[in-house]
């Protein structure tokens, strides 16, 4: 097997090949590092490379295989993390000014340590919108991350480095965060798969917060089986995160395999219309309709109160992030990201009554969606209103009107985020050749259903096939 072949493998295939002795973990890591060096100068996905650590972790896996030990589920798989995850010995940037990062942590974030325990090999940290506040990864300190499919376009955000690195085969999977769409947006723009789990399913221990009550962590990868295997390996209770409530022992990979072999007969699917059609461009609407048809959806659903849900999510985001960063805004305003420091400052001044009302509405909207999931298993909606926008683009023209680009890329994701539902972003092709993502939304705790639907789309040949983007 050549290094080029190794780079094109899915994460689950890499781990299985290592376990069977078809390729070594060191070869996988070396191939990823070589691809990183060849590609990243034009993409700018990485802020740090942890080559020595990755090779040491790979050698440990290879030694275990030589000794005949059973290998863990992600053995030898090269991965990277958004630079808001703590990595021992590496400053946690959270997209901010490197000079203000502070001392490097002595301990890995929980998901980093669990990835290591599962056999994965960390090759670096990835670029992002500063403080995770943005949808384009146009970062004033670390530069813009470019889309691997068109370098004049953004990779999405705030986990843009994650989407770009996976799409460009510079790692097999990446770990990012999603508050208002920061996994689903880069997945859509870069043509990869992303999982925003149920709120509290994956620990946020050792990650830099943005909005305590909405932040989710989750994986990017090249397919649904990868996402399922990674989720199963990382899920479990953690005292470092008070919101982490899920026990270990998830069986989502088994659900994906069943869907691939048996299909999804009986899965109740509905396509979201109304707001989601009004604010979708033609590529986004076409993709959501294609997915609904492929999954056998018999129903369309116009959810009430979606604009209010987006507004409430905005209020909670602005208020909590503003309060979190207020001391830094007061002391070091000039050193903070110019693209979002004023928004944070404005958020810190929001009346408490607005925040309370937004939280009350959050509970009501969650109850509304829970009732919907008594009728349906999976809801289909676009992940972004359009394909990846051009770098520096100020406006997007949509059926609902002309809107500013940076805050409006999250039009489809924000109403779902703040009630903590699990969502799989699945990339589809467009007539113009760029990918666009569709959200598969399930009830709390039912990642298995969303991933099974994603697997059925893959098996049916409906998803975006990028090859090795240039």
Coordinates of C-alpha atoms in Angstrom, one line a residue:
X1 CA 0.0 0.0 0.0
X2 CA 1.5 3.4 -1.0
X3 CA 1.4 6.5 1.1
X4 CA -1.0 8.1 -1.4
X5 CA -3.4 5.2 -0.9
X6 CA -3.0 5.5 2.9
X7 CA -3.9 9.2 2.8
X8 CA -7.2 8.4 0.9
X9 CA -8.4 5.8 3.4
X10 CA -11.2 6.4 5.9
X11 CA -10.2 6.5 9.5
X12 CA -11.9 3.1 10.2
X13 CA -10.0 1.6 7.3
X14 CA -6.7 2.9 8.6
X15 CA -7.2 1.4 12.0
X16 CA -8.3 -1.9 10.6
X17 CA -5.3 -2.0 8.2
X18 CA -2.9 -1.3 11.1
X19 CA -4.6 -4.0 13.2
X20 CA -4.2 -6.5 10.4
X21 CA -0.6 -5.5 9.7
X22 CA -1.2 -4.2 6.2
X23 CA 0.4 -0.9 7.1
X24 CA 2.1 0.6 10.1
X25 CA 1.0 3.4 12.2
X26 CA 4.2 5.2 11.5
X27 CA 3.6 5.0 7.7
X28 CA 0.1 6.5 8.2
X29 CA 1.4 9.4 10.3
X30 CA 4.3 10.0 8.0
X31 CA 2.0 10.1 5.0
X32 CA -0.3 12.6 6.8
X33 CA 2.7 14.8 7.7
X34 CA 4.1 14.7 4.2
X35 CA 0.7 15.7 2.8
X36 CA 0.5 18.5 5.4
X37 CA 3.8 19.9 4.3
X38 CA 2.9 19.7 0.6
X39 CA -0.6 21.2 1.0
X40 CA -0.9 23.5 4.0
X41 CA 1.2 26.4 2.7
X42 CA -1.7 27.1 0.3
X43 CA -4.6 26.2 2.7
X44 CA -3.4 27.4 6.1
X45 CA -5.3 24.9 8.2
X46 CA -2.6 24.3 10.8
X47 CA -1.4 26.6 13.5
X48 CA 0.9 24.0 15.1
X49 CA 2.4 20.7 14.1
X50 CA 3.1 18.0 16.8
X51 CA 5.3 15.8 14.7
X52 CA 7.4 14.3 17.5
X53 CA 4.3 13.4 19.6
X54 CA 2.6 11.8 16.6
X55 CA 5.5 9.6 15.7
X56 CA 6.0 8.5 19.3
X57 CA 2.3 7.6 19.5
X58 CA 2.5 5.7 16.2
X59 CA 5.6 3.8 17.4
X60 CA 3.7 2.7 20.6
X61 CA 0.9 1.3 18.4
X62 CA 3.3 -0.5 16.1
X63 CA 5.1 -2.0 19.1
X64 CA 1.8 -3.2 20.5
X65 CA 1.0 -4.9 17.2
X66 CA 4.4 -6.6 17.1
X67 CA 3.7 -8.0 20.6
X68 CA 0.4 -9.4 19.4
X69 CA -1.8 -7.2 21.5
X70 CA -5.3 -6.3 20.6
X71 CA -5.3 -2.8 19.2
X72 CA -7.7 0.0 20.1
X73 CA -10.4 1.2 17.6
X74 CA -8.5 4.2 16.2
X75 CA -5.0 2.6 16.2
X76 CA -2.5 4.6 14.1
X77 CA -5.1 7.1 12.8
X78 CA -3.6 10.6 12.3
X79 CA -5.8 13.4 13.6
X80 CA -5.7 17.0 14.6
X81 CA -7.7 19.3 16.9
X82 CA -9.1 22.8 16.7
X83 CA -6.7 25.0 18.6
X84 CA -9.1 25.5 21.5
X85 CA -8.4 22.0 22.8
X86 CA -5.7 21.8 25.5
X87 CA -2.7 19.8 24.2
X88 CA 0.0 19.2 26.9
X89 CA 3.0 21.5 26.2
X90 CA 1.3 23.5 23.5
X91 CA -0.3 26.9 24.1
X92 CA -4.1 26.9 23.8
X93 CA -4.7 29.7 21.3
X94 CA -8.5 29.6 20.8
X95 CA -7.7 31.5 17.6
X96 CA -6.4 34.5 19.6
X97 CA -3.1 36.4 19.7
X98 CA -0.3 33.9 20.3
X99 CA 1.4 36.4 22.6
X100 CA -1.7 36.3 24.9
X101 CA -2.1 32.5 25.0
X102 CA -0.5 32.2 28.4
X103 CA 1.3 29.2 29.8
X104 CA 1.0 25.9 27.9
X105 CA -1.2 23.4 29.7
X106 CA 0.4 20.4 31.4
X107 CA -2.6 18.1 30.7
X108 CA -4.5 17.2 27.5
X109 CA -8.2 17.9 27.0
X110 CA -10.4 15.0 27.8
X111 CA -11.1 14.2 24.2
X112 CA -7.5 14.4 23.3
X113 CA -6.5 11.9 26.0
X114 CA -9.4 9.6 25.0
X115 CA -8.3 9.8 21.4
X116 CA -4.8 8.8 22.5
X117 CA -6.2 5.9 24.5
X118 CA -8.1 4.8 21.4
X119 CA -4.8 4.7 19.5
X120 CA -5.1 7.9 17.4
X121 CA -1.9 9.9 16.7
X122 CA -2.1 13.7 17.1
X123 CA -0.3 15.6 14.4
X124 CA -1.3 19.2 15.1
X125 CA -3.7 22.0 16.1
X126 CA -5.9 23.8 13.6
X127 CA -6.9 27.3 12.7
X128 CA -10.3 28.8 13.7
X129 CA -12.2 32.0 14.0
X130 CA -10.9 33.8 17.1
X131 CA -12.6 32.7 20.3
X132 CA -14.9 30.5 18.1
X133 CA -17.0 33.5 17.2
X134 CA -17.4 33.4 13.4
X135 CA -18.3 31.3 10.4
X136 CA -15.5 31.9 8.0
X137 CA -12.1 31.3 9.7
X138 CA -10.8 34.7 8.5
X139 CA -8.4 35.2 11.4
X140 CA -6.5 38.4 11.8
X141 CA -3.7 36.7 13.8
X142 CA -3.2 33.4 12.0
X143 CA -4.6 34.2 8.5
X144 CA -7.5 32.9 6.6
X145 CA -8.0 29.2 6.1
X146 CA -8.7 28.6 2.4
X147 CA -11.1 26.1 1.0
X148 CA -9.3 23.1 -0.6
X149 CA -11.8 23.0 -3.4
X150 CA -11.3 26.7 -4.3
X151 CA -8.6 28.7 -2.7
X152 CA -10.5 31.9 -3.3
X153 CA -13.3 30.7 -1.0
X154 CA -13.4 30.3 2.8
X155 CA -13.4 26.9 4.5
X156 CA -16.3 27.9 6.9
X157 CA -16.0 28.4 10.6
X158 CA -15.4 28.6 13.3
X159 CA -13.7 25.1 12.9
X160 CA -12.5 26.0 9.4
X161 CA -9.1 24.4 9.9
X162 CA -10.8 21.1 10.8
X163 CA -12.9 21.0 7.7
X164 CA -10.1 22.0 5.4
X165 CA -7.5 19.6 6.9
X166 CA -9.8 16.6 6.6
X167 CA -10.9 17.6 3.0
X168 CA -7.3 18.0 2.0
X169 CA -6.3 14.6 3.5
X170 CA -3.9 16.3 5.9
X171 CA -5.5 14.2 8.7
X172 CA -8.0 11.4 8.8
X173 CA -10.3 13.1 11.3
X174 CA -10.4 16.3 13.3
X175 CA -12.0 17.4 16.5
X176 CA -13.8 20.7 16.5
X177 CA -16.5 22.6 18.4
X178 CA -20.0 23.7 17.5
X179 CA -21.9 26.5 19.3
X180 CA -24.0 27.8 16.5
X181 CA -22.9 25.7 13.5
X182 CA -19.1 25.6 13.7
X183 CA -18.9 21.9 12.8
X184 CA -21.7 21.8 10.3
X185 CA -20.7 24.9 8.4
X186 CA -17.1 23.8 7.6
X187 CA -18.4 20.4 6.8
X188 CA -20.8 21.9 4.3
X189 CA -18.2 24.2 2.7
X190 CA -15.4 21.7 2.6
X191 CA -17.4 18.6 1.6
X192 CA -16.7 16.4 4.6
X193 CA -18.9 14.7 7.2
X194 CA -19.4 16.3 10.7
X195 CA -21.2 15.3 13.9
X196 CA -22.5 17.8 16.4
X197 CA -23.6 15.3 19.1
X198 CA -26.3 15.8 21.7
X199 CA -25.3 18.6 24.2
X200 CA -23.4 16.8 27.0
X201 CA -22.6 13.7 25.0
X202 CA -18.9 14.4 24.6
X203 CA -16.8 16.1 27.3
X204 CA -15.6 19.6 26.9
X205 CA -13.1 19.2 29.7
X206 CA -9.8 20.9 28.9
X207 CA -11.3 23.0 26.0
X208 CA -11.5 26.8 25.9
X209 CA -15.2 27.7 26.3
X210 CA -17.1 30.2 24.2
X211 CA -20.7 29.8 25.4
X212 CA -21.0 27.4 28.3
X213 CA -24.6 26.6 27.8
X214 CA -24.4 25.8 24.1
X215 CA -20.8 24.6 23.3
X216 CA -20.6 21.1 21.8
X217 CA -17.5 19.2 20.7
X218 CA -17.5 16.7 17.9
X219 CA -15.6 15.1 15.0
X220 CA -15.1 15.7 11.3
X221 CA -14.3 12.8 9.0
X222 CA -14.7 11.4 5.5
X223 CA -17.7 9.3 6.2
X224 CA -20.5 8.2 8.6
X225 CA -18.7 5.1 9.8
X226 CA -15.7 7.2 10.8
X227 CA -17.9 9.5 12.8
X228 CA -19.6 6.6 14.5
X229 CA -16.3 4.9 15.5
X230 CA -14.8 8.1 16.8
X231 CA -18.0 9.0 18.8
X232 CA -18.1 5.5 20.3
X233 CA -14.5 5.8 21.3
X234 CA -14.8 9.2 22.9
X235 CA -18.2 9.2 24.7
X236 CA -18.4 8.8 28.4
X237 CA -18.8 10.6 31.7
X238 CA -16.2 13.2 32.8
X239 CA -16.0 15.1 36.0
X240 CA -14.2 17.9 34.2
X241 CA -17.4 18.9 32.4
X242 CA -20.6 19.3 34.5
X243 CA -22.8 19.0 31.4
X244 CA -21.3 15.7 30.3
X245 CA -24.0 13.1 31.1
X246 CA -23.6 10.3 28.6
X247 CA -22.3 6.9 29.8
X248 CA -19.7 5.0 27.7
X249 CA -20.7 2.1 25.6
X250 CA -22.4 3.7 22.6
X251 CA -23.1 1.4 19.6
X252 CA -23.4 3.9 16.8
X253 CA -21.0 2.2 14.5
X254 CA -23.1 -0.9 14.7
X255 CA -26.1 1.2 13.7
X256 CA -24.2 2.5 10.7
X257 CA -23.2 -1.0 9.6
X258 CA -26.8 -2.2 9.8
X259 CA -27.9 0.8 7.7
X260 CA -25.2 0.0 5.1
X261 CA -26.3 -3.7 4.8
X262 CA -30.0 -3.6 5.5
X263 CA -31.1 0.0 4.6
X264 CA -33.3 2.2 6.8
X265 CA -36.8 0.9 6.1
X266 CA -39.2 2.3 8.6
X267 CA -37.1 5.4 9.4
X268 CA -39.6 8.3 9.6
X269 CA -38.1 11.3 7.8
X270 CA -39.5 14.8 7.2
X271 CA -38.0 17.8 5.3
X272 CA -38.1 21.2 7.1
X273 CA -39.6 23.9 4.9
X274 CA -40.8 27.4 5.6
X275 CA -37.9 29.4 7.2
X276 CA -35.4 26.8 5.9
X277 CA -36.6 27.3 2.3
X278 CA -37.0 31.0 2.6
X279 CA -33.3 31.5 3.6
X280 CA -31.8 28.8 1.3
X281 CA -30.3 29.5 -2.0
X282 CA -31.1 27.1 -4.9
X283 CA -28.1 24.8 -4.2
X284 CA -29.2 24.4 -0.6
X285 CA -32.9 23.8 -1.4
X286 CA -32.0 21.3 -4.1
X287 CA -29.7 19.4 -1.7
X288 CA -32.3 19.2 1.1
X289 CA -34.9 17.9 -1.4
X290 CA -32.5 15.4 -2.9
X291 CA -31.7 14.0 0.6
X292 CA -35.4 13.9 1.6
X293 CA -36.2 11.9 -1.6
X294 CA -33.2 9.6 -1.1
X295 CA -34.3 8.8 2.4
X296 CA -37.9 8.2 1.4
X297 CA -39.4 11.2 3.2
X298 CA -43.1 11.4 2.9
X299 CA -43.7 14.6 4.8
X300 CA -42.6 18.3 4.8
X301 CA -42.8 20.3 8.0
X302 CA -42.9 24.1 8.5
X303 CA -41.7 24.5 12.1
X304 CA -43.1 27.5 13.9
X305 CA -41.0 30.0 15.9
X306 CA -37.7 29.3 14.0
X307 CA -36.8 33.0 13.6
X308 CA -37.3 33.4 17.3
X309 CA -35.1 30.4 18.0
X310 CA -32.3 32.0 16.0
X311 CA -32.8 35.3 17.8
X312 CA -32.7 33.6 21.2
X313 CA -29.6 31.7 20.3
X314 CA -28.0 35.0 19.3
X315 CA -28.9 36.6 22.7
X316 CA -27.5 33.7 24.7
X317 CA -24.3 33.6 22.6
X318 CA -23.7 37.3 22.8
X319 CA -24.4 37.6 26.5
X320 CA -22.4 34.6 27.7
X321 CA -19.4 35.2 25.5
X322 CA -19.4 38.8 26.3
X323 CA -19.4 38.1 30.0
X324 CA -16.8 35.4 29.7
X325 CA -14.4 37.7 27.8
X326 CA -15.3 41.0 29.5
X327 CA -12.2 41.1 31.7
X328 CA -10.0 40.6 28.6
X329 CA -11.9 43.2 26.6
X330 CA -11.4 45.7 29.4
X331 CA -7.7 45.0 29.9
X332 CA -6.5 44.0 26.4
X333 CA -9.1 45.3 23.9
X334 CA -6.4 46.3 21.3
X335 CA -4.9 42.8 21.3
X336 CA -8.2 41.0 20.6
X337 CA -9.6 40.0 17.2
X338 CA -10.8 43.1 15.4
X339 CA -13.5 41.1 13.6
X340 CA -15.4 40.2 16.7
X341 CA -14.3 42.2 19.7
X342 CA -17.0 44.8 19.3
X343 CA -19.7 42.1 19.1
X344 CA -18.4 40.6 22.3
X345 CA -18.3 44.0 24.0
X346 CA -21.9 44.7 22.9
X347 CA -22.9 41.3 24.2
X348 CA -21.5 42.0 27.6
X349 CA -23.9 45.0 27.9
X350 CA -27.1 43.1 27.1
X351 CA -29.8 43.4 29.7
X352 CA -30.2 40.4 32.0
X353 CA -33.9 40.3 31.2
X354 CA -33.1 39.5 27.5
X355 CA -31.0 36.6 28.6
X356 CA -33.6 35.2 30.9
X357 CA -36.3 35.5 28.2
X358 CA -34.1 33.8 25.7
X359 CA -33.5 30.9 28.1
X360 CA -37.2 30.6 28.8
X361 CA -37.9 30.4 25.1
X362 CA -35.2 27.8 24.7
X363 CA -37.1 25.5 27.0
X364 CA -40.3 26.1 25.1
X365 CA -38.7 25.5 21.7
X366 CA -37.1 22.3 23.0
X367 CA -40.5 21.0 24.1
X368 CA -41.9 21.9 20.6
X369 CA -39.2 19.8 18.9
X370 CA -39.5 16.9 21.3
X371 CA -43.2 16.7 20.3
X372 CA -42.1 16.6 16.6
X373 CA -39.8 13.7 17.4
X374 CA -42.8 11.7 18.5
X375 CA -43.8 11.7 14.8
X376 CA -40.4 11.6 13.1
X377 CA -37.0 10.1 13.6
X378 CA -34.9 12.4 11.4
X379 CA -35.5 15.9 10.1
X380 CA -33.7 17.2 7.0
X381 CA -32.6 20.8 6.5
X382 CA -29.7 22.6 4.7
X383 CA -26.5 23.1 6.7
X384 CA -25.7 26.4 5.0
X385 CA -27.7 28.7 2.8
X386 CA -25.2 28.5 0.0
X387 CA -21.9 27.0 -1.1
X388 CA -18.7 28.4 0.3
X389 CA -18.5 32.2 0.0
X390 CA -15.5 34.0 -1.4
X391 CA -12.9 35.3 1.0
X392 CA -13.9 38.8 2.1
X393 CA -17.4 38.6 0.6
X394 CA -19.6 41.0 2.5
X395 CA -23.1 40.0 1.4
X396 CA -25.2 37.0 0.4
X397 CA -28.3 37.3 -1.8
X398 CA -30.9 34.8 -0.7
X399 CA -34.7 34.4 -1.5
X400 CA -35.4 36.0 1.8
X401 CA -33.3 39.0 1.0
X402 CA -29.7 40.3 1.0
X403 CA -27.9 39.5 4.3
X404 CA -24.4 40.2 5.7
X405 CA -22.2 37.2 5.1
X406 CA -20.3 36.6 8.4
X407 CA -23.3 36.3 10.7
X408 CA -25.7 34.8 8.2
X409 CA -23.8 31.7 7.1
X410 CA -25.3 30.2 10.3
X411 CA -28.9 30.8 9.3
X412 CA -29.7 27.1 9.0
X413 CA -27.7 25.9 12.0
X414 CA -28.3 28.4 14.7
X415 CA -32.0 27.5 15.4
X416 CA -31.0 23.9 16.0
X417 CA -27.9 24.5 18.1
X418 CA -29.2 26.1 21.2
X419 CA -31.5 23.2 22.1
X420 CA -28.7 20.6 21.9
X421 CA -30.0 18.2 19.3
X422 CA -27.6 15.7 17.6
X423 CA -26.9 16.6 13.9
X424 CA -24.9 14.9 11.2
X425 CA -23.8 17.2 8.4
X426 CA -23.6 15.2 5.1
X427 CA -22.0 16.8 2.0
X428 CA -23.7 16.7 -1.4
X429 CA -22.4 17.7 -4.8
X430 CA -23.8 20.8 -6.7
X431 CA -24.0 21.6 -10.3
X432 CA -21.1 24.0 -10.0
X433 CA -18.8 21.3 -8.6
X434 CA -18.6 22.7 -5.0
X435 CA -20.0 20.7 -2.1
X436 CA -22.9 21.8 0.1
X437 CA -24.1 20.2 3.3
X438 CA -27.4 18.9 4.6
X439 CA -28.3 18.5 8.3
X440 CA -29.7 15.2 9.5
X441 CA -31.3 16.1 12.8
X442 CA -32.4 13.6 15.5
X443 CA -33.9 13.6 19.0
X444 CA -31.6 14.0 22.0
X445 CA -29.4 10.9 22.4
X446 CA -30.2 9.5 19.0
X447 CA -26.9 10.0 17.1
X448 CA -27.4 6.5 15.9
X449 CA -30.5 7.5 13.8
X450 CA -28.8 10.5 12.2
X451 CA -25.7 8.5 11.4
X452 CA -27.7 5.6 10.0
X453 CA -29.5 8.0 7.7
X454 CA -26.1 9.4 6.6
X455 CA -24.8 5.9 6.0
X456 CA -27.8 5.1 3.8
X457 CA -27.1 8.2 1.7
X458 CA -23.5 7.1 1.3
X459 CA -24.5 3.6 0.3
X460 CA -26.9 5.1 -2.3
X461 CA -24.1 7.1 -3.9
X462 CA -25.7 10.4 -3.0
X463 CA -22.9 12.1 -1.2
X464 CA -20.1 14.4 -2.4
X465 CA -17.0 12.6 -3.6
X466 CA -14.0 14.9 -3.5
X467 CA -11.1 12.6 -4.3
X468 CA -8.0 14.7 -3.4
X469 CA -9.0 18.3 -3.9
X470 CA -6.4 20.6 -5.4

